[in-house]
Coordinates of C-alpha atoms in Angstrom, one line a residue:
Chain T
M1 CA -61.1 30.5 22.8
H2 CA -60.2 28.2 19.9
F3 CA -61.6 25.2 21.8
V4 CA -64.9 26.9 22.3
S5 CA -65.2 28.2 18.7
D6 CA -65.7 24.6 17.4
L7 CA -66.9 23.2 20.7
F8 CA -68.7 20.0 19.8
R9 CA -66.1 18.8 17.3
N10 CA -63.3 19.5 19.7
I11 CA -65.0 17.4 22.4
G12 CA -65.2 14.6 19.9
L13 CA -61.6 14.9 18.9
W14 CA -60.5 15.0 22.5
F15 CA -62.6 11.9 23.3
H16 CA -61.1 10.2 20.2
G17 CA -57.5 11.0 21.3
W18 CA -58.2 9.8 24.9
L19 CA -59.8 6.5 23.8
S20 CA -57.0 5.8 21.2
G21 CA -54.5 5.8 24.0
L22 CA -56.4 3.0 25.8
L23 CA -57.8 0.7 23.1
P24 CA -56.9 -0.7 19.6
G25 CA -58.3 1.1 16.5
W26 CA -61.3 -1.1 15.7
A27 CA -62.5 -0.9 19.3
V28 CA -62.3 2.9 19.3
T29 CA -64.3 3.0 16.1
L30 CA -66.9 0.6 17.5
I31 CA -67.3 2.5 20.7
E32 CA -67.6 5.8 18.9
Y33 CA -70.2 4.5 16.6
V34 CA -72.3 3.0 19.3
L35 CA -72.0 6.2 21.4
G36 CA -73.0 8.3 18.3
V37 CA -76.1 6.2 17.7
L38 CA -77.1 6.4 21.3
I39 CA -76.6 10.2 21.3
L40 CA -78.7 10.5 18.1
L41 CA -81.5 8.4 19.6
T42 CA -81.5 10.2 23.0
G43 CA -81.4 13.6 21.3
A44 CA -84.4 12.7 19.1
L45 CA -86.4 11.4 22.0
V46 CA -85.8 14.4 24.2
T47 CA -86.6 16.7 21.4
V48 CA -89.8 14.9 20.7
L49 CA -90.8 15.1 24.4
L50 CA -90.2 18.8 24.3
L51 CA -91.9 19.3 20.9
I52 CA -95.1 17.6 21.9
W53 CA -95.3 20.0 24.8
V54 CA -94.5 23.0 22.5
E55 CA -97.2 21.9 20.1
R56 CA -99.8 21.5 22.8
K57 CA -98.9 24.9 24.2
I58 CA -99.0 26.6 20.7
I59 CA -102.3 25.0 19.7
S60 CA -103.8 25.9 23.1
R61 CA -102.8 29.5 22.7
L62 CA -104.3 29.6 19.1
Q63 CA -107.5 28.2 20.5
D64 CA -107.6 30.6 23.4
R65 CA -106.8 27.9 26.0
I66 CA -104.0 27.6 28.5
G67 CA -102.9 24.0 27.7
P68 CA -101.0 21.6 30.0
N69 CA -99.9 23.4 33.2
R70 CA -100.2 20.9 36.0
V71 CA -97.4 18.3 35.7
G72 CA -94.0 20.0 36.4
P73 CA -93.2 23.6 35.8
W74 CA -95.4 25.1 33.1
G75 CA -96.6 21.5 32.4
L76 CA -93.2 20.5 31.0
L77 CA -93.4 17.0 32.3
Q78 CA -96.9 16.3 30.9
T79 CA -95.4 14.3 28.0
V80 CA -93.3 12.2 30.4
A81 CA -96.4 11.4 32.4
D82 CA -98.3 10.5 29.2
A83 CA -95.4 8.2 28.0
L84 CA -95.3 6.4 31.4
K85 CA -99.1 6.0 31.3
L86 CA -99.0 4.5 27.8
L87 CA -96.2 2.1 28.9
T88 CA -98.4 0.6 31.6
K89 CA -101.5 0.3 29.5
E90 CA -103.0 -3.0 28.5
D91 CA -102.1 -4.1 24.9
I92 CA -105.4 -5.1 23.2
I93 CA -105.2 -7.2 20.1
P94 CA -108.6 -7.2 18.4
E95 CA -110.1 -10.6 17.4
G96 CA -109.5 -11.6 13.8
A97 CA -106.4 -9.4 13.5
E98 CA -103.4 -10.6 11.5
K99 CA -101.1 -11.0 14.5
V100 CA -97.7 -10.9 12.7
S101 CA -98.2 -7.7 10.7
F102 CA -100.3 -6.2 13.5
N103 CA -97.3 -6.4 15.9
L104 CA -94.7 -5.7 13.3
A105 CA -96.3 -2.4 12.0
P106 CA -95.5 -0.2 15.0
I107 CA -91.8 -1.4 14.9
L108 CA -91.5 -0.8 11.2
V109 CA -93.0 2.7 11.5
V110 CA -90.4 3.8 14.0
F111 CA -87.5 2.1 12.3
P112 CA -87.1 4.4 9.2
T113 CA -87.5 7.6 11.3
I114 CA -84.5 6.6 13.4
M115 CA -82.5 5.5 10.4
V116 CA -82.9 8.8 8.6
L117 CA -81.4 10.6 11.7
G118 CA -78.1 9.1 10.7
V119 CA -77.6 11.3 7.7
I120 CA -78.8 14.6 9.1
P121 CA -75.8 17.1 9.0
F122 CA -75.8 19.1 12.3
S123 CA -72.7 21.1 11.5
R124 CA -69.5 20.8 9.4
G125 CA -68.0 17.4 10.4
I126 CA -70.9 16.6 12.8
I127 CA -73.0 14.0 11.0
G128 CA -73.8 10.3 11.7
A129 CA -72.6 9.0 8.3
D130 CA -72.1 11.3 5.3
L131 CA -73.3 8.8 2.7
N132 CA -72.7 9.8 -1.0
I133 CA -76.3 8.7 -1.7
G134 CA -77.8 10.7 1.3
V135 CA -80.9 12.0 -0.4
L136 CA -81.7 8.7 -2.1
Y137 CA -81.3 7.0 1.3
I138 CA -83.9 9.3 2.8
V139 CA -86.4 8.8 0.0
A140 CA -85.9 5.0 0.1
L141 CA -86.5 4.8 3.9
G142 CA -89.6 6.9 3.5
S143 CA -91.3 4.1 1.6
I144 CA -90.9 1.7 4.5
G145 CA -93.1 4.0 6.6
V146 CA -95.8 3.8 3.9
M147 CA -95.7 0.1 4.0
A148 CA -95.9 0.0 7.8
T149 CA -98.9 2.2 7.9
L150 CA -100.6 0.0 5.2
M151 CA -99.8 -3.1 7.2
A152 CA -101.3 -1.5 10.3
G153 CA -104.5 -0.6 8.4
W154 CA -104.9 -3.9 6.7
S155 CA -104.1 -6.2 9.7
S156 CA -106.4 -4.6 12.2
N157 CA -109.6 -6.3 10.9
N158 CA -111.5 -3.0 11.2
K159 CA -113.2 -1.1 8.4
Y160 CA -112.1 2.3 9.6
A161 CA -108.5 1.1 9.8
L162 CA -108.8 -0.4 6.3
L163 CA -110.2 2.8 4.9
G164 CA -107.4 4.7 6.6
G165 CA -104.9 2.3 5.2
F166 CA -106.2 2.8 1.6
R167 CA -106.1 6.5 2.0
V168 CA -102.5 6.2 3.2
V169 CA -101.5 4.5 -0.1
A170 CA -103.3 7.0 -2.2
Q171 CA -102.1 10.1 -0.4
L172 CA -98.5 9.2 0.4
L173 CA -97.8 7.7 -3.0
S174 CA -99.2 10.8 -4.7
Y175 CA -97.3 13.3 -2.7
E176 CA -94.1 11.3 -2.8
V177 CA -93.7 12.2 -6.5
P178 CA -93.6 16.0 -6.2
M179 CA -91.6 15.8 -3.0
V180 CA -88.9 13.7 -4.6
L181 CA -88.9 15.8 -7.8
A182 CA -88.5 19.0 -5.6
M183 CA -85.6 17.4 -3.8
L184 CA -84.1 16.4 -7.2
S185 CA -84.0 20.1 -8.2
A186 CA -81.8 20.8 -5.1
V187 CA -79.6 17.8 -5.9
L188 CA -79.3 19.1 -9.5
L189 CA -78.1 22.5 -8.3
A190 CA -75.5 21.1 -6.0
G191 CA -74.4 18.1 -8.2
T192 CA -74.2 15.8 -5.3
M193 CA -76.6 13.6 -3.1
S194 CA -74.4 13.8 0.0
M195 CA -76.1 15.8 2.7
Q196 CA -72.9 17.6 3.7
G197 CA -72.2 18.4 0.0
L198 CA -75.6 19.9 -0.4
V199 CA -75.0 22.2 2.6
E200 CA -71.5 23.1 1.4
A201 CA -72.9 24.1 -2.0
Q202 CA -75.2 26.7 -0.3
G203 CA -72.3 28.6 1.3
G204 CA -70.5 31.7 0.1
G205 CA -71.7 35.1 -0.9
F206 CA -72.7 37.9 1.6
L207 CA -72.8 36.4 5.1
N208 CA -73.2 32.9 3.5
I209 CA -76.9 33.7 2.8
P210 CA -77.5 34.4 -1.0
Y211 CA -77.0 30.8 -2.2
W212 CA -79.6 29.2 0.2
R213 CA -81.9 27.3 -2.2
I214 CA -85.0 29.1 -0.9
F215 CA -83.5 32.2 -2.6
V216 CA -82.7 30.3 -5.8
I217 CA -85.7 28.0 -6.3
P218 CA -88.4 29.3 -3.9
L219 CA -91.1 27.4 -5.8
G220 CA -89.1 24.1 -5.3
F221 CA -89.0 24.8 -1.6
L222 CA -92.7 25.5 -1.5
I223 CA -93.5 22.3 -3.4
Y224 CA -91.3 20.3 -1.1
F225 CA -92.9 21.8 2.0
I226 CA -96.5 21.1 0.8
A227 CA -95.7 17.6 -0.3
A228 CA -93.7 16.8 2.8
L229 CA -96.6 18.1 5.0
A230 CA -98.9 15.7 3.2
E231 CA -96.3 12.9 3.7
L232 CA -96.4 13.7 7.4
E233 CA -100.2 13.1 7.5
R234 CA -100.8 16.4 9.3
T235 CA -103.4 19.0 9.0
P236 CA -104.5 20.1 6.4
F237 CA -103.6 16.7 4.8
D238 CA -104.8 14.5 7.7
L239 CA -107.5 12.6 5.8
L240 CA -106.0 9.3 6.7
E241 CA -106.5 9.8 10.4
A242 CA -109.5 12.2 10.2
E243 CA -111.0 11.9 13.7
S244 CA -114.4 13.1 12.6
E245 CA -114.7 10.6 9.7
I246 CA -112.8 7.4 10.3
V247 CA -112.1 8.0 14.1
A248 CA -108.3 7.6 13.9
G249 CA -107.6 5.8 10.7
F250 CA -105.1 3.1 10.4
F251 CA -104.1 2.9 14.1
I252 CA -107.6 2.9 15.5
E253 CA -107.1 -0.6 17.1
Y254 CA -103.7 0.1 18.6
S255 CA -103.4 0.7 22.3
G256 CA -100.7 1.2 24.9
M257 CA -97.1 1.2 23.7
K258 CA -97.9 0.3 20.1
F259 CA -100.0 3.4 19.9
A260 CA -97.1 5.4 21.5
W261 CA -94.8 4.2 18.7
F262 CA -97.1 5.5 16.0
F263 CA -97.2 8.8 17.9
L264 CA -93.4 8.9 18.3
A265 CA -92.8 8.2 14.7
S266 CA -95.2 11.0 13.6
Y267 CA -93.2 13.5 15.8
I268 CA -89.8 12.3 14.7
N269 CA -91.0 12.7 11.2
T270 CA -92.1 16.3 11.9
I271 CA -88.6 17.1 13.2
L272 CA -87.1 15.3 10.1
L273 CA -89.2 17.4 7.8
G274 CA -87.8 20.5 9.4
A275 CA -84.3 19.2 9.3
I276 CA -84.4 18.0 5.7
A277 CA -86.0 21.3 4.5
A278 CA -83.3 23.2 6.4
T279 CA -80.6 21.1 4.8
L280 CA -81.8 21.1 1.3
F281 CA -83.4 24.5 1.0
L282 CA -82.5 26.8 4.0
G283 CA -78.8 26.4 3.9
G284 CA -78.4 23.8 6.7
W285 CA -75.8 25.0 9.1
Q286 CA -74.6 27.8 6.7
G287 CA -75.0 31.3 8.2
P288 CA -73.2 34.5 9.1
F289 CA -69.6 33.9 10.3
V290 CA -69.9 30.2 10.3
E291 CA -66.5 29.8 8.6
H292 CA -64.7 31.5 11.6
V293 CA -66.8 30.2 14.4
P294 CA -68.0 26.7 13.3
V295 CA -69.9 26.1 16.6
L296 CA -72.5 28.6 15.3
G297 CA -73.5 26.1 12.6
V298 CA -75.2 23.8 15.1
F299 CA -77.3 26.7 16.4
Y300 CA -78.2 27.9 12.9
F301 CA -79.3 24.4 11.9
A302 CA -81.3 23.8 15.1
G303 CA -82.9 27.3 14.7
K304 CA -84.0 26.6 11.2
T305 CA -85.3 23.2 12.0
L306 CA -87.3 24.6 15.0
L307 CA -88.7 27.4 12.8
M308 CA -90.0 24.9 10.3
T309 CA -91.5 22.7 13.0
I310 CA -93.3 25.6 14.6
L311 CA -94.6 26.7 11.2
I312 CA -96.1 23.2 10.9
F313 CA -97.8 23.5 14.3
W314 CA -99.1 26.9 13.3
I315 CA -100.6 25.5 10.1
R316 CA -102.3 22.7 12.1
G317 CA -103.9 25.4 14.3
T318 CA -105.1 27.4 11.3
F319 CA -106.2 25.4 8.3
P320 CA -109.3 23.1 7.8
R321 CA -108.9 19.7 6.2
L322 CA -108.9 19.1 2.4
R323 CA -111.5 16.9 0.6
I324 CA -110.0 13.8 -1.0
D325 CA -110.6 14.9 -4.6
Q326 CA -109.0 18.3 -3.9
L327 CA -106.1 16.4 -2.3
M328 CA -105.4 14.2 -5.2
G329 CA -106.0 17.0 -7.7
L330 CA -103.5 19.2 -5.9
A331 CA -100.8 16.5 -6.1
W332 CA -101.2 15.4 -9.7
K333 CA -102.6 18.4 -11.5
I334 CA -100.6 21.2 -9.8
L335 CA -97.6 20.0 -7.8
V336 CA -96.3 17.3 -10.2
P337 CA -96.3 19.5 -13.4
L338 CA -94.9 22.4 -11.5
A339 CA -92.1 20.3 -10.0
L340 CA -91.2 18.9 -13.5
I341 CA -91.1 22.5 -14.9
V342 CA -88.9 23.7 -12.1
L343 CA -86.6 20.7 -12.7
L344 CA -86.3 21.4 -16.4
L345 CA -85.8 25.1 -15.7
V346 CA -82.9 24.4 -13.4
A347 CA -81.4 22.0 -15.9
I348 CA -81.5 24.6 -18.6
V349 CA -80.3 27.6 -16.5
I350 CA -77.3 25.6 -15.2
K351 CA -76.1 25.2 -18.8
L352 CA -76.4 29.0 -19.6
P353 CA -72.9 30.6 -20.1
V354 CA -73.4 33.4 -17.6
P355 CA -72.0 34.2 -14.1
P356 CA -73.6 32.4 -11.1
L357 CA -75.3 35.4 -9.7
A358 CA -77.1 36.0 -13.0
R359 CA -78.2 32.4 -13.2
Q360 CA -79.6 32.7 -9.7
A361 CA -81.5 35.9 -10.6
V362 CA -83.0 34.2 -13.7
L363 CA -84.1 31.2 -11.6
F364 CA -85.5 33.3 -8.8
V365 CA -87.5 35.5 -11.1
S366 CA -88.8 32.6 -13.2
N367 CA -89.8 30.7 -10.1
I368 CA -91.8 33.7 -8.8
I369 CA -93.6 34.1 -12.2
L370 CA -94.4 30.4 -12.2
L371 CA -95.8 30.6 -8.7
L372 CA -98.0 33.6 -9.5
G373 CA -99.2 31.8 -12.6
A374 CA -100.1 28.7 -10.7
L375 CA -101.9 30.7 -8.0
G376 CA -103.8 32.6 -10.7
Y377 CA -104.8 29.3 -12.3
I378 CA -106.0 27.8 -9.0
G379 CA -107.9 31.0 -8.1
R380 CA -109.7 31.0 -11.5
H381 CA -110.5 27.3 -11.2
L382 CA -112.0 27.8 -7.7
R383 CA -114.0 30.8 -8.8
L384 CA -115.5 28.9 -11.8
T385 CA -116.4 25.9 -9.6
A386 CA -118.1 28.2 -7.1
E387 CA -120.1 29.9 -9.8
R388 CA -121.2 26.5 -11.2
Q389 CA -122.3 25.5 -7.8
K390 CA -124.3 28.7 -7.4
L391 CA -126.1 28.0 -10.7
G392 CA -127.0 24.6 -9.3
G393 CA -126.3 22.9 -12.6
R394 CA -123.7 20.2 -13.3
L395 CA -121.3 21.7 -15.9
Chain Y
M1 CA -66.7 4.5 2.8
L2 CA -67.3 1.0 4.2
S3 CA -66.9 2.2 7.8
K4 CA -69.7 4.7 7.2
Y5 CA -72.0 1.8 6.4
G6 CA -70.8 0.3 9.7
F7 CA -72.4 3.2 11.4
I8 CA -75.6 2.7 9.4
G9 CA -75.5 -1.0 10.4
I10 CA -75.3 -0.2 14.1
L11 CA -78.0 2.4 13.6
A12 CA -80.2 -0.2 11.9
V13 CA -79.8 -2.6 14.8
V14 CA -80.7 0.1 17.4
A15 CA -83.5 1.5 15.2
F16 CA -85.1 -2.0 15.2
G17 CA -84.1 -3.0 18.7
F18 CA -85.4 0.2 20.4
P19 CA -89.1 -0.2 19.5
V20 CA -88.9 -4.0 20.2
L21 CA -87.5 -3.1 23.7
G22 CA -90.3 -0.7 24.3
L23 CA -92.9 -3.3 23.5
V24 CA -91.2 -5.9 25.7
V25 CA -91.1 -3.5 28.7
A26 CA -94.7 -2.6 28.1
W27 CA -95.6 -6.3 28.0
L28 CA -93.8 -6.8 31.4
L29 CA -95.5 -3.8 33.0
S30 CA -99.0 -3.9 31.5
P31 CA -102.0 -5.8 32.9
K32 CA -103.4 -8.7 30.8
K33 CA -107.1 -9.2 31.3
P34 CA -108.6 -10.0 27.9
N35 CA -112.4 -10.5 27.5
P36 CA -114.5 -10.9 24.3
I37 CA -116.1 -7.5 24.5
K38 CA -112.8 -5.7 24.9
Q39 CA -111.3 -7.6 22.0
S40 CA -114.3 -7.1 19.6
T41 CA -113.7 -4.8 16.6
Y42 CA -114.1 -1.1 17.5
E43 CA -116.8 0.6 15.7
C44 CA -118.2 3.4 18.0
G45 CA -120.3 0.9 20.0
V46 CA -122.1 -0.5 17.0
E47 CA -121.6 -4.2 16.2
T48 CA -119.7 -4.6 13.0
I49 CA -121.5 -6.2 10.1
G50 CA -119.9 -8.5 7.5
D51 CA -116.4 -9.1 6.5
T52 CA -113.7 -6.3 6.8
W53 CA -111.6 -7.3 3.8
V54 CA -114.2 -6.5 1.1
Q55 CA -113.7 -5.5 -2.5
F56 CA -112.5 -1.9 -2.7
R57 CA -112.9 0.9 -5.3
A58 CA -110.5 0.7 -8.2
Q59 CA -109.7 4.5 -8.0
Y60 CA -106.9 3.8 -5.4
Y61 CA -105.2 1.3 -7.7
L62 CA -105.2 3.8 -10.7
F63 CA -103.2 6.3 -8.7
A64 CA -100.8 3.6 -7.6
L65 CA -100.2 2.7 -11.2
V66 CA -99.5 6.3 -12.2
F67 CA -97.2 6.5 -9.2
V68 CA -95.1 3.6 -10.3
V69 CA -94.3 5.3 -13.6
F70 CA -93.2 8.5 -11.9
D71 CA -91.3 6.8 -9.2
I72 CA -89.2 4.9 -11.6
E73 CA -88.6 8.1 -13.5
T74 CA -87.2 9.8 -10.5
V75 CA -84.9 6.8 -9.8
F76 CA -83.5 7.3 -13.3
L77 CA -83.1 11.1 -12.8
Y78 CA -81.1 11.0 -9.6
P79 CA -77.9 9.7 -11.1
W80 CA -78.4 12.0 -14.0
A81 CA -78.7 15.0 -11.6
V82 CA -75.4 14.0 -9.8
A83 CA -73.5 13.6 -13.1
Y84 CA -75.1 16.6 -14.8
G85 CA -72.2 19.0 -14.1
Q86 CA -69.7 16.8 -16.0
L87 CA -72.0 16.0 -18.9
G88 CA -72.4 18.1 -22.1
L89 CA -75.4 19.6 -23.7
F90 CA -76.7 16.2 -24.8
A91 CA -77.5 15.4 -21.1
L92 CA -79.9 18.3 -21.1
V93 CA -81.6 17.3 -24.4
E94 CA -81.8 13.6 -23.3
A95 CA -83.4 14.4 -19.9
A96 CA -85.7 17.0 -21.4
L97 CA -87.0 14.3 -23.9
F98 CA -87.3 11.8 -21.1
V99 CA -89.3 14.2 -18.9
L100 CA -91.5 15.4 -21.8
I101 CA -92.5 11.9 -22.7
L102 CA -93.6 11.3 -19.1
F103 CA -95.3 14.7 -19.1
A104 CA -97.2 13.5 -22.1
G105 CA -98.1 10.4 -20.1
L106 CA -99.4 12.6 -17.3
V107 CA -101.5 14.6 -19.7
Y108 CA -102.9 11.4 -21.2
A109 CA -103.9 10.1 -17.8
W110 CA -105.4 13.5 -17.0
R111 CA -107.5 13.6 -20.3
K112 CA -108.6 10.0 -19.8
G113 CA -110.0 11.1 -16.4
A114 CA -107.7 8.8 -14.4
L115 CA -106.9 11.7 -12.1
E116 CA -110.5 12.7 -11.4
W117 CA -111.7 11.4 -8.1
Q118 CA -115.4 10.4 -8.4

């Protein structure tokens, strides 16, 4: 019973003990690290294969279709078939393309997504490397992805691709600011940047639930979610690959396996959004009875990640695309000021000489008031704009 | 601590090697039959006119400039956030001043119309 209650970690410990009897210390560490990396990579790939199927099924149902149902049971192997097809497709390099950056871009776009997997905490003691700069590491790697997409757009020698590339710079840079500021609020509350430390700080209370950051700074969570959705380049923020305007944006000229890498990176990023949101704001692996039965943590974490991912798919099936002026306005005029206010609010409330639960109540209530105020402001602005348009005059 | 970065190092090698491996396998498996029409720039069937790398609207660069300011701000604020628990009240006042100055910068950019997309 004790073995099962912390199953995954005990398997690891047993494996470590078995290996230590056979090999010297450094070889054991090396083998464990290589195995860990391969498990992370394989896990991510299998999850992506399943998630693409899940997304296609969900979108189909939302659009009153059946979706893939021919390859394998319930169409489960559709993605495998697609991957094999892409693997055997001809790789077309358009004339006049900058060969070096054209070929490097798909590699650099996959690289950061796999790197970030290394600091995702799956359960207590189950993490690739619990760096003490975990959050900063994630933010830093995110910038490599921006660079790679710009490289792809610039080097393709195609006007659609260039336009997509420029939109990437404008959108991803703008939304990085509120996203990073919202993550900063969570870091400030926990006083650490280590991913495990952030999860540990959200434990305690009734069934390990009340200190989840979504119940402390709901507005911070909302800002993070919107900004991260824009960073993902997904509906309703998919201007930079808008099919109906610029065909596919920055990866229009890519075919075969290079296209597949852009696709894969986009899906790993979707999972990572769910995982990081779960870690920073939804309590990570914290949940009822996790201190007695640690194996539950893995399932709590996976469940929260999956929930966030399905929410993203649902949004894709529901919302229309934003216009570019609305997009930039939302980032700079609403999300950035709000994120700064939430940050200052957290900084002030932490220093208040009152018990933790009172602090939490103050933060929660003020967050809700701020959110309602912001919604009221946006609603008024939209109503005024609509009236102006009805009058037909400019201002 | 150092051994944690050993893990990150191995991860970096795999994260770079995996996409390269995929491209190599695809190169081995895929047909190679280039022809001028296939390699021409894709533009929905219309022949592309003029140079691709033309002058571009300055709006995009304005946003990039504002971004640089805020990105550096957040880099400064991260160590502050981690050490905040151990610092006294002056840390709050200091950071509040820092954030307010930047807030003023945002308001300035807003009033100047740098955030309007024409």
